[in-house]
CSV table of C-alpha atoms and ligand atoms in Angstrom, one decimal:
chain,number,residue,atom,x,y,z
A,1,UNK,CA,-5.5,-21.1,-32.7
A,2,UNK,CA,-3.9,-21.4,-29.3
A,3,UNK,CA,-3.9,-24.2,-26.7
A,4,UNK,CA,-3.8,-23.7,-23.0
A,5,UNK,CA,-1.2,-25.4,-20.7
A,6,UNK,CA,-0.1,-25.1,-17.1
A,7,UNK,CA,3.2,-23.5,-16.2
A,8,UNK,CA,5.4,-26.2,-14.4
A,9,UNK,CA,6.8,-23.4,-12.2
A,10,UNK,CA,3.9,-21.4,-11.0
A,11,UNK,CA,0.8,-23.3,-12.3
A,12,UNK,CA,-0.5,-20.3,-14.1
A,13,UNK,CA,-2.1,-20.8,-17.5
A,14,UNK,CA,0.2,-20.6,-20.5
A,15,UNK,CA,-1.1,-20.1,-24.0
A,16,UNK,CA,0.8,-21.7,-26.9
A,17,UNK,CA,0.0,-20.7,-30.5
A,18,UNK,CA,-0.4,-23.7,-32.8
A,19,UNK,CA,1.2,-25.1,-34.7
A,20,UNK,CA,4.0,-25.2,-32.1
A,21,UNK,CA,7.6,-26.2,-32.9
A,22,UNK,CA,9.7,-28.5,-30.8
A,23,UNK,CA,12.2,-26.7,-28.6
A,24,UNK,CA,10.3,-23.4,-29.0
A,25,UNK,CA,10.7,-21.1,-26.0
A,26,UNK,CA,7.6,-19.4,-24.5
A,27,UNK,CA,7.3,-17.1,-21.5
A,28,UNK,CA,4.8,-17.6,-18.7
A,29,UNK,CA,2.9,-14.4,-17.9
A,30,UNK,CA,2.5,-15.4,-14.3
A,31,UNK,CA,6.1,-15.9,-13.2
A,32,UNK,CA,8.0,-14.7,-16.3
A,33,UNK,CA,10.0,-18.0,-16.5
A,34,UNK,CA,11.1,-19.3,-19.9
A,35,UNK,CA,9.5,-22.5,-20.9
A,36,UNK,CA,10.7,-24.9,-23.6
A,37,UNK,CA,8.3,-27.1,-25.6
A,38,UNK,CA,10.0,-30.5,-25.1
A,39,UNK,CA,7.3,-32.6,-26.8
A,40,UNK,CA,4.5,-31.9,-29.3
A,41,UNK,CA,1.7,-34.4,-29.2
A,42,UNK,CA,0.5,-33.6,-26.6
A,43,UNK,CA,2.7,-30.5,-25.9
A,44,UNK,CA,4.8,-30.7,-22.8
A,45,UNK,CA,6.5,-27.7,-21.2
A,46,UNK,CA,9.7,-27.8,-19.2
A,47,UNK,CA,11.7,-25.0,-17.5
A,48,UNK,CA,14.3,-23.6,-19.9
A,49,UNK,CA,17.8,-23.3,-18.4
A,50,UNK,CA,18.8,-19.8,-17.2
A,51,UNK,CA,21.8,-17.9,-16.1
A,52,UNK,CA,22.1,-17.4,-12.3
A,53,UNK,CA,22.6,-13.9,-10.8
A,54,UNK,CA,25.1,-13.2,-8.0
A,55,UNK,CA,24.6,-10.0,-6.0
A,56,UNK,CA,27.4,-10.7,-3.6
A,57,UNK,CA,26.4,-14.0,-2.1
B,1,UNK,CA,-19.1,16.8,-8.4
B,2,UNK,CA,-18.5,16.7,-4.6
B,3,UNK,CA,-16.8,19.4,-2.6
B,4,UNK,CA,-13.7,18.3,-0.6
B,5,UNK,CA,-11.4,19.9,1.9
B,6,UNK,CA,-7.9,18.9,2.7
B,7,UNK,CA,-6.9,19.7,6.3
B,8,UNK,CA,-3.1,19.7,6.9
B,9,UNK,CA,-2.7,20.5,3.3
B,10,UNK,CA,0.9,21.8,3.5
B,11,UNK,CA,2.4,18.5,4.5
B,12,UNK,CA,3.7,15.8,2.1
B,13,UNK,CA,0.5,13.7,2.4
B,14,UNK,CA,-1.6,16.8,2.1
B,15,UNK,CA,0.2,17.8,-1.1
B,16,UNK,CA,-0.2,14.4,-2.5
B,17,UNK,CA,-4.0,14.5,-1.7
B,18,UNK,CA,-4.2,17.9,-3.5
B,19,UNK,CA,-2.4,16.6,-6.5
B,20,UNK,CA,-4.8,13.6,-6.8
B,21,UNK,CA,-8.0,15.5,-5.9
B,22,UNK,CA,-7.3,18.5,-8.2
B,23,UNK,CA,-6.9,16.0,-11.1
B,24,UNK,CA,-10.0,13.9,-10.0
B,25,UNK,CA,-12.9,14.3,-12.5
B,26,UNK,CA,-15.7,14.0,-9.8
B,27,UNK,CA,-14.2,16.2,-7.2
B,28,UNK,CA,-13.9,20.0,-6.6
B,29,UNK,CA,-11.2,20.8,-4.1
B,30,UNK,CA,-12.7,23.9,-2.3
B,31,UNK,CA,-10.2,24.4,0.5
B,32,UNK,CA,-6.7,23.6,1.6
B,33,UNK,CA,-6.3,24.2,5.3
B,34,UNK,CA,-2.9,24.9,6.8
B,35,UNK,CA,-2.2,26.4,10.2
B,36,UNK,CA,1.3,27.4,9.1
B,37,UNK,CA,0.6,29.1,5.7
B,38,UNK,CA,-2.9,30.7,5.7
B,39,UNK,CA,-3.3,33.2,2.8
B,40,UNK,CA,-0.3,31.8,1.0
B,41,UNK,CA,-0.5,30.1,-2.4
B,42,UNK,CA,-0.7,26.3,-2.5
B,43,UNK,CA,1.8,26.1,-5.3
B,44,UNK,CA,4.4,28.0,-3.3
B,45,UNK,CA,4.6,25.0,-0.9
B,46,UNK,CA,3.8,22.3,-3.5
B,47,UNK,CA,5.7,23.5,-6.7
B,48,UNK,CA,4.5,20.5,-8.7
B,49,UNK,CA,1.0,22.0,-8.6
B,50,UNK,CA,2.0,25.2,-10.5
B,51,UNK,CA,-0.6,25.9,-13.2
B,52,UNK,CA,-2.8,23.1,-11.7
B,53,UNK,CA,-4.4,25.4,-9.1
B,54,UNK,CA,-4.7,29.0,-7.9
B,55,UNK,CA,-5.9,27.8,-4.5
B,56,UNK,CA,-4.7,29.6,-1.4
B,57,UNK,CA,-4.2,27.9,2.0
B,58,UNK,CA,-6.8,28.9,4.5
B,59,UNK,CA,-7.5,28.5,8.3
B,60,UNK,CA,-9.8,25.9,9.6
B,61,UNK,CA,-12.3,28.6,10.7
B,62,UNK,CA,-12.7,29.7,7.0
B,63,UNK,CA,-14.1,26.3,6.0
B,64,UNK,CA,-17.8,26.1,5.5
B,65,UNK,CA,-19.8,22.9,4.9
B,66,UNK,CA,-18.4,20.4,2.5
B,67,UNK,CA,-19.0,16.8,1.4
B,68,UNK,CA,-15.7,15.2,2.4
B,69,UNK,CA,-12.9,16.3,4.7
B,70,UNK,CA,-9.4,14.6,4.5
B,71,UNK,CA,-7.4,15.0,7.7
B,72,UNK,CA,-3.7,14.9,7.0
B,73,UNK,CA,-2.7,16.3,10.3
B,74,UNK,CA,0.0,15.4,12.9
B,75,UNK,CA,-0.9,12.5,15.1
B,76,UNK,CA,-3.1,13.4,18.1
B,77,UNK,CA,-4.3,16.5,16.3
B,78,UNK,CA,-7.1,14.8,14.4
B,79,UNK,CA,-8.8,13.4,17.5
B,80,UNK,CA,-8.7,16.8,19.1
B,81,UNK,CA,-10.5,18.4,16.1
B,82,UNK,CA,-12.7,15.5,15.0
B,83,UNK,CA,-16.0,16.9,16.3
B,84,UNK,CA,-15.6,20.1,14.3
B,85,UNK,CA,-15.0,18.2,11.0
B,86,UNK,CA,-17.8,15.7,11.6
B,87,UNK,CA,-20.1,18.7,12.0
B,88,UNK,CA,-19.0,20.3,8.7
B,89,UNK,CA,-18.5,17.3,6.4
B,90,UNK,CA,-20.6,14.3,5.4
B,91,UNK,CA,-17.6,12.1,5.3
B,92,UNK,CA,-14.3,12.3,7.2
B,93,UNK,CA,-11.3,10.4,5.9
B,94,UNK,CA,-8.6,10.5,8.6
B,95,UNK,CA,-4.9,9.8,7.6
B,96,UNK,CA,-3.4,10.2,11.1
B,97,UNK,CA,-2.8,7.4,13.6
B,98,UNK,CA,-5.6,8.6,15.8
B,99,UNK,CA,-8.3,6.1,14.8
B,100,UNK,CA,-6.2,3.2,13.5
B,101,UNK,CA,-6.2,1.1,16.6
B,102,UNK,CA,-9.4,-0.4,18.0
B,103,UNK,CA,-8.4,-0.3,21.6
B,104,UNK,CA,-7.6,2.9,23.6
B,105,UNK,CA,-5.2,1.0,25.9
B,106,UNK,CA,-3.2,-0.2,22.9
B,107,UNK,CA,-3.3,3.4,21.6
B,108,UNK,CA,-1.8,4.6,24.8
B,109,UNK,CA,1.0,2.0,24.7
B,110,UNK,CA,2.1,2.8,21.2
B,111,UNK,CA,1.4,6.6,21.0
B,112,UNK,CA,2.3,7.5,24.6
B,113,UNK,CA,-0.8,9.6,25.4
B,114,UNK,CA,-4.5,9.1,26.2
B,115,UNK,CA,-7.0,8.9,23.4
B,116,UNK,CA,-9.4,11.9,23.7
B,117,UNK,CA,-12.2,10.7,21.4
B,118,UNK,CA,-12.7,7.1,22.5
B,119,UNK,CA,-16.4,7.3,21.8
B,120,UNK,CA,-15.6,7.4,18.1
B,121,UNK,CA,-13.0,4.6,17.8
B,122,UNK,CA,-15.5,1.9,16.9
B,123,UNK,CA,-17.2,4.2,14.4
B,124,UNK,CA,-14.2,4.4,12.0
B,125,UNK,CA,-14.0,1.8,9.3
B,126,UNK,CA,-10.3,0.9,8.5
B,127,UNK,CA,-9.4,2.3,5.1
B,128,UNK,CA,-8.2,-1.0,3.7
B,129,UNK,CA,-10.2,-1.8,0.5
B,130,UNK,CA,-8.7,-5.2,0.2
B,131,UNK,CA,-10.1,-6.2,3.7
B,132,UNK,CA,-13.1,-3.9,4.2
B,133,UNK,CA,-14.5,-3.0,0.8
B,134,UNK,CA,-18.1,-3.7,1.7
B,135,UNK,CA,-18.1,-1.6,4.8
B,136,UNK,CA,-16.4,1.2,3.0
B,137,UNK,CA,-19.3,1.5,0.6
B,138,UNK,CA,-21.4,3.2,3.3
B,139,UNK,CA,-18.7,4.5,5.7
B,140,UNK,CA,-18.8,8.1,6.7
B,141,UNK,CA,-15.8,7.8,9.0
B,142,UNK,CA,-12.7,6.2,7.5
B,143,UNK,CA,-9.3,5.7,9.1
B,144,UNK,CA,-6.5,5.2,6.5
B,145,UNK,CA,-3.7,2.9,7.8
B,146,UNK,CA,0.0,3.7,8.1
B,147,UNK,CA,2.2,3.1,5.1
B,148,UNK,CA,4.3,0.3,6.6
B,149,UNK,CA,1.2,-1.3,8.1
B,150,UNK,CA,-0.5,-1.3,4.7
B,151,UNK,CA,2.4,-3.1,3.2
B,152,UNK,CA,2.7,-5.5,6.1
B,153,UNK,CA,-1.0,-6.3,6.0
B,154,UNK,CA,-1.2,-6.9,2.3
B,155,UNK,CA,2.0,-9.0,2.5
B,156,UNK,CA,0.6,-11.6,4.8
B,157,UNK,CA,-3.2,-11.3,4.8
B,158,UNK,CA,-4.0,-14.1,2.2
B,159,UNK,CA,-2.1,-16.6,4.4
B,160,UNK,CA,-3.2,-15.3,7.8
B,161,UNK,CA,-6.9,-15.3,6.9
B,162,UNK,CA,-6.7,-18.8,5.6
B,163,UNK,CA,-4.8,-20.1,8.7
B,164,UNK,CA,-1.9,-21.2,6.6
B,165,UNK,CA,0.8,-19.6,8.9
B,166,UNK,CA,1.6,-19.9,12.6
B,167,UNK,CA,0.2,-16.9,14.6
B,168,UNK,CA,3.4,-15.0,15.0
B,169,UNK,CA,5.4,-13.2,12.2
B,170,UNK,CA,8.3,-10.8,11.9
B,171,UNK,CA,8.1,-7.7,9.6
B,172,UNK,CA,11.3,-6.0,8.5
B,173,UNK,CA,10.5,-2.7,6.9
B,174,UNK,CA,12.6,-0.1,5.1
B,175,UNK,CA,11.3,3.3,4.4
B,176,UNK,CA,12.2,6.5,2.5
B,177,UNK,CA,12.7,9.9,4.1
B,178,UNK,CA,9.3,11.4,3.1
B,179,UNK,CA,7.7,9.2,5.7
B,180,UNK,CA,9.2,11.5,8.3
B,181,UNK,CA,7.1,14.4,7.1
B,182,UNK,CA,7.7,17.9,5.8
B,183,UNK,CA,8.7,19.3,9.1
B,184,UNK,CA,11.3,16.8,10.1
B,185,UNK,CA,14.1,18.0,12.4
B,186,UNK,CA,17.8,17.5,12.8
B,187,UNK,CA,17.6,13.8,12.5
B,188,UNK,CA,16.6,14.2,8.9
B,189,UNK,CA,19.2,16.6,7.7
B,190,UNK,CA,20.8,15.5,4.5
B,191,UNK,CA,24.2,15.3,6.2
B,192,UNK,CA,22.7,12.9,8.8
B,193,UNK,CA,20.5,10.9,6.5
B,194,UNK,CA,22.4,10.6,3.3
B,195,UNK,CA,24.0,7.2,2.8
B,196,UNK,CA,22.7,5.9,6.1
B,197,UNK,CA,20.8,2.7,6.8
B,198,UNK,CA,19.3,3.9,10.0
B,199,UNK,CA,17.5,1.4,12.3
B,200,UNK,CA,15.0,3.8,13.9
B,201,UNK,CA,12.5,1.4,15.4
B,202,UNK,CA,13.9,-2.0,16.3
B,203,UNK,CA,10.9,-2.5,18.6
B,204,UNK,CA,7.7,-0.7,19.4
B,205,UNK,CA,6.9,0.8,15.9
B,206,UNK,CA,3.3,2.1,15.9
B,207,UNK,CA,2.4,0.3,12.7
B,208,UNK,CA,3.2,-3.0,14.5
B,209,UNK,CA,0.0,-2.7,16.5
B,210,UNK,CA,-2.0,-2.1,13.3
B,211,UNK,CA,-0.5,-5.1,11.5
B,212,UNK,CA,-1.4,-7.3,14.5
B,213,UNK,CA,-4.9,-6.0,14.6
B,214,UNK,CA,-5.7,-6.6,10.9
B,215,UNK,CA,-3.9,-10.0,10.6
B,216,UNK,CA,-5.1,-11.4,13.9
B,217,UNK,CA,-1.6,-12.6,14.7
B,218,UNK,CA,1.3,-11.3,16.9
B,219,UNK,CA,3.4,-9.1,14.6
B,220,UNK,CA,6.9,-8.0,15.5
B,221,UNK,CA,8.3,-5.2,13.4
B,222,UNK,CA,11.7,-3.5,12.8
B,223,UNK,CA,12.0,-0.4,10.7
B,224,UNK,CA,15.0,1.1,8.9
B,225,UNK,CA,15.4,4.4,7.1
B,226,UNK,CA,17.2,4.0,3.7
B,227,UNK,CA,18.5,6.2,0.9
B,228,UNK,CA,15.2,7.0,-0.9
B,229,UNK,CA,12.7,9.9,-0.7
B,230,UNK,CA,9.6,7.8,-1.4
B,231,UNK,CA,9.0,4.1,-0.9
B,232,UNK,CA,8.3,1.4,1.6
B,233,UNK,CA,9.3,-2.2,1.4
B,234,UNK,CA,8.2,-4.7,4.0
B,235,UNK,CA,9.6,-8.2,4.2
B,236,UNK,CA,7.6,-10.6,6.3
B,237,UNK,CA,9.1,-13.8,7.8
B,238,UNK,CA,6.5,-16.4,8.8
B,239,UNK,CA,6.3,-20.1,9.6
B,240,UNK,CA,4.0,-22.3,7.5
B,241,UNK,CA,1.6,-24.6,9.2
B,242,UNK,CA,2.4,-28.3,8.6
B,243,UNK,CA,1.6,-29.5,5.1
B,244,UNK,CA,1.3,-26.1,3.6
B,245,UNK,CA,3.4,-26.0,0.4
B,246,UNK,CA,4.4,-23.5,-2.3
B,247,UNK,CA,1.3,-24.4,-4.3
B,248,UNK,CA,-1.0,-23.5,-1.4
B,249,UNK,CA,0.8,-20.2,-0.8
B,250,UNK,CA,0.5,-19.3,-4.5
B,251,UNK,CA,-3.2,-20.3,-4.6
B,252,UNK,CA,-3.9,-18.1,-1.5
B,253,UNK,CA,-2.3,-15.0,-3.1
B,254,UNK,CA,-4.0,-15.6,-6.5
B,255,UNK,CA,-7.4,-16.1,-5.0
B,256,UNK,CA,-7.1,-13.1,-2.6
B,257,UNK,CA,-5.8,-10.6,-5.1
B,258,UNK,CA,-7.1,-11.8,-8.5
B,259,UNK,CA,-9.6,-8.9,-8.7
B,260,UNK,CA,-7.8,-6.3,-6.7
B,261,UNK,CA,-7.2,-3.2,-8.9
B,262,UNK,CA,-4.1,-2.1,-7.0
B,263,UNK,CA,-2.4,-5.3,-5.8
B,264,UNK,CA,-0.1,-7.1,-8.2
B,265,UNK,CA,1.6,-10.4,-7.6
B,266,UNK,CA,5.3,-10.1,-8.4
B,267,UNK,CA,7.3,-13.3,-7.9
B,268,UNK,CA,9.1,-13.6,-11.3
B,269,UNK,CA,11.7,-16.0,-12.4
B,270,UNK,CA,13.4,-13.7,-14.8
B,271,UNK,CA,14.2,-10.0,-15.3
B,272,UNK,CA,15.7,-7.2,-13.1
B,273,UNK,CA,12.6,-6.7,-11.0
B,274,UNK,CA,11.7,-10.2,-9.8
B,275,UNK,CA,10.3,-9.1,-6.4
B,276,UNK,CA,8.4,-6.0,-5.3
B,277,UNK,CA,10.6,-2.9,-5.8
B,278,UNK,CA,9.3,0.5,-4.4
B,279,UNK,CA,11.4,2.5,-6.9
B,280,UNK,CA,9.1,1.7,-9.9
B,281,UNK,CA,6.0,2.5,-7.9
B,282,UNK,CA,6.8,6.1,-7.2
B,283,UNK,CA,3.6,8.2,-7.7
B,284,UNK,CA,1.5,5.1,-8.4
B,285,UNK,CA,-1.2,3.6,-6.2
B,286,UNK,CA,0.0,0.0,-6.6
B,287,UNK,CA,1.1,-2.3,-3.9
B,288,UNK,CA,3.3,-5.1,-5.4
B,289,UNK,CA,3.3,-8.3,-3.4
B,290,UNK,CA,5.6,-11.4,-3.8
B,291,UNK,CA,6.6,-14.5,-1.9
B,292,UNK,CA,9.2,-17.2,-1.6
B,293,UNK,CA,8.9,-20.5,0.2
B,294,UNK,CA,11.5,-22.8,1.7
B,295,UNK,CA,9.5,-26.0,1.8
B,296,UNK,CA,12.2,-27.9,3.6
B,297,UNK,CA,12.2,-25.5,6.5
B,298,UNK,CA,8.5,-24.6,6.4
B,299,UNK,CA,9.5,-21.0,6.1
B,300,UNK,CA,7.6,-18.3,4.2
B,301,UNK,CA,9.0,-15.0,3.1
B,302,UNK,CA,6.7,-12.4,1.6
B,303,UNK,CA,7.5,-9.0,0.3
B,304,UNK,CA,5.4,-6.0,-0.3
B,305,UNK,CA,6.3,-2.6,-1.8
B,306,UNK,CA,4.5,0.6,-2.2
B,307,UNK,CA,4.8,4.4,-2.4
B,308,UNK,CA,4.3,5.6,1.2
B,309,UNK,CA,2.5,8.8,0.1
B,310,UNK,CA,0.3,6.9,-2.4
B,311,UNK,CA,-1.0,3.4,-1.5
B,312,UNK,CA,0.6,4.1,1.9
B,313,UNK,CA,-1.5,7.3,2.3
B,314,UNK,CA,-3.1,9.8,-0.1
B,315,UNK,CA,-3.7,7.4,-3.0
B,316,UNK,CA,-5.3,4.8,-0.7
B,317,UNK,CA,-7.5,7.5,0.8
B,318,UNK,CA,-8.7,8.5,-2.7
B,319,UNK,CA,-9.4,4.8,-3.5
B,320,UNK,CA,-11.5,4.7,-0.3
B,321,UNK,CA,-13.4,7.8,-1.5
B,322,UNK,CA,-14.0,6.2,-4.9
B,323,UNK,CA,-15.5,3.2,-3.1
B,324,UNK,CA,-17.6,5.3,-0.8
B,325,UNK,CA,-19.0,7.3,-3.7
B,326,UNK,CA,-19.7,4.3,-5.9
B,327,UNK,CA,-17.3,5.5,-8.6
B,328,UNK,CA,-14.8,3.3,-10.4
B,329,UNK,CA,-12.2,2.4,-7.9
B,330,UNK,CA,-9.3,3.5,-10.1
B,331,UNK,CA,-10.7,6.9,-10.9
B,332,UNK,CA,-7.9,9.5,-10.7
B,333,UNK,CA,-5.4,6.8,-9.7
B,334,UNK,CA,-4.4,5.3,-13.0
B,335,UNK,CA,-0.8,6.6,-13.1
B,336,UNK,CA,1.4,3.4,-13.5
B,337,UNK,CA,4.7,4.8,-12.1
B,338,UNK,CA,8.0,5.5,-13.9
B,339,UNK,CA,10.7,3.4,-15.4
B,340,UNK,CA,13.6,4.2,-15.5
B,341,UNK,CA,13.7,6.5,-12.5
C,1,ZN,ZN1,4.7,-19.5,-14.5
């Protein structure tokens, strides 16, 4: 089964397959950010750290 | 099957119309009118259509009655011939600038000449499915917008119609060389154009007037020619009304475009294509739209990208035809673009 959560970045719906694992990374279909499951009962999603790009700034 | 005619069929938009209409399951393309190449083979001018058609270009006088006429003519030519095509076709879909502006005075200011068919201006429905879908279902006269205007309108419409932005906005557009047409002169020689980032309309671009008309705000536009054959990207700078935050912007875009078959929201946090990129839309009818908000400054930046010959012209015209005929809107338009390209 899956449970439905809200992306903390873009507020789109994010589905998580259960049972979920702590620190598992899922990707939001709305904004393509990586989300980490930081708590399980209930599941809590947080933005996973990412590498910055520099195109000549 | 309906019988369609493409007038101005030797140009880039005309060729793109032929490509789409020849492949369309509900359409028979009966004539390709060209004043330059009557009697010559269509695939001599449009080599991508080899083996797709044996059609020859013909003169306007050779065309008998048909169901739908697409006018892909030079500006000012469509309004001069409009009565002839209305008499021969049940629907006329015009892709020139002649019926895009609702006011003959604004037309004179932006096109530098008098409008010669003012009695028909109000009869044309703007060919923007995202704004005028219900009217298009019964429209017999349709005016397809300019490519940069289409991108500019889709970039800001969800915010403008909800009153979430101040009533002035700047649009910075960049465009590929095919927007200059198939008969471009010395200014579009490879030696002149290659490698250039040419600011060709810092003020007074004709599509500026169209954007203002459809958004109901004062739009100011700049246009730059860049190193690409196809593609338009328009970046819009606007000021958010007080108390409008990122969440409200996101909600406006989602609500507005949720069910649109050819508008995709692209504001991604990861990957190589985080914001709308024209390159991956070549040959497709999609307009990708994205946004970014500086909440501190109350500043909104939106981005729209499309293929100027497709959603910015021929593809959008076929989408309008599909709506008018009650066919699925995506019929004949499902090509998703190429990657890598
Ligand atoms: Zn998200």
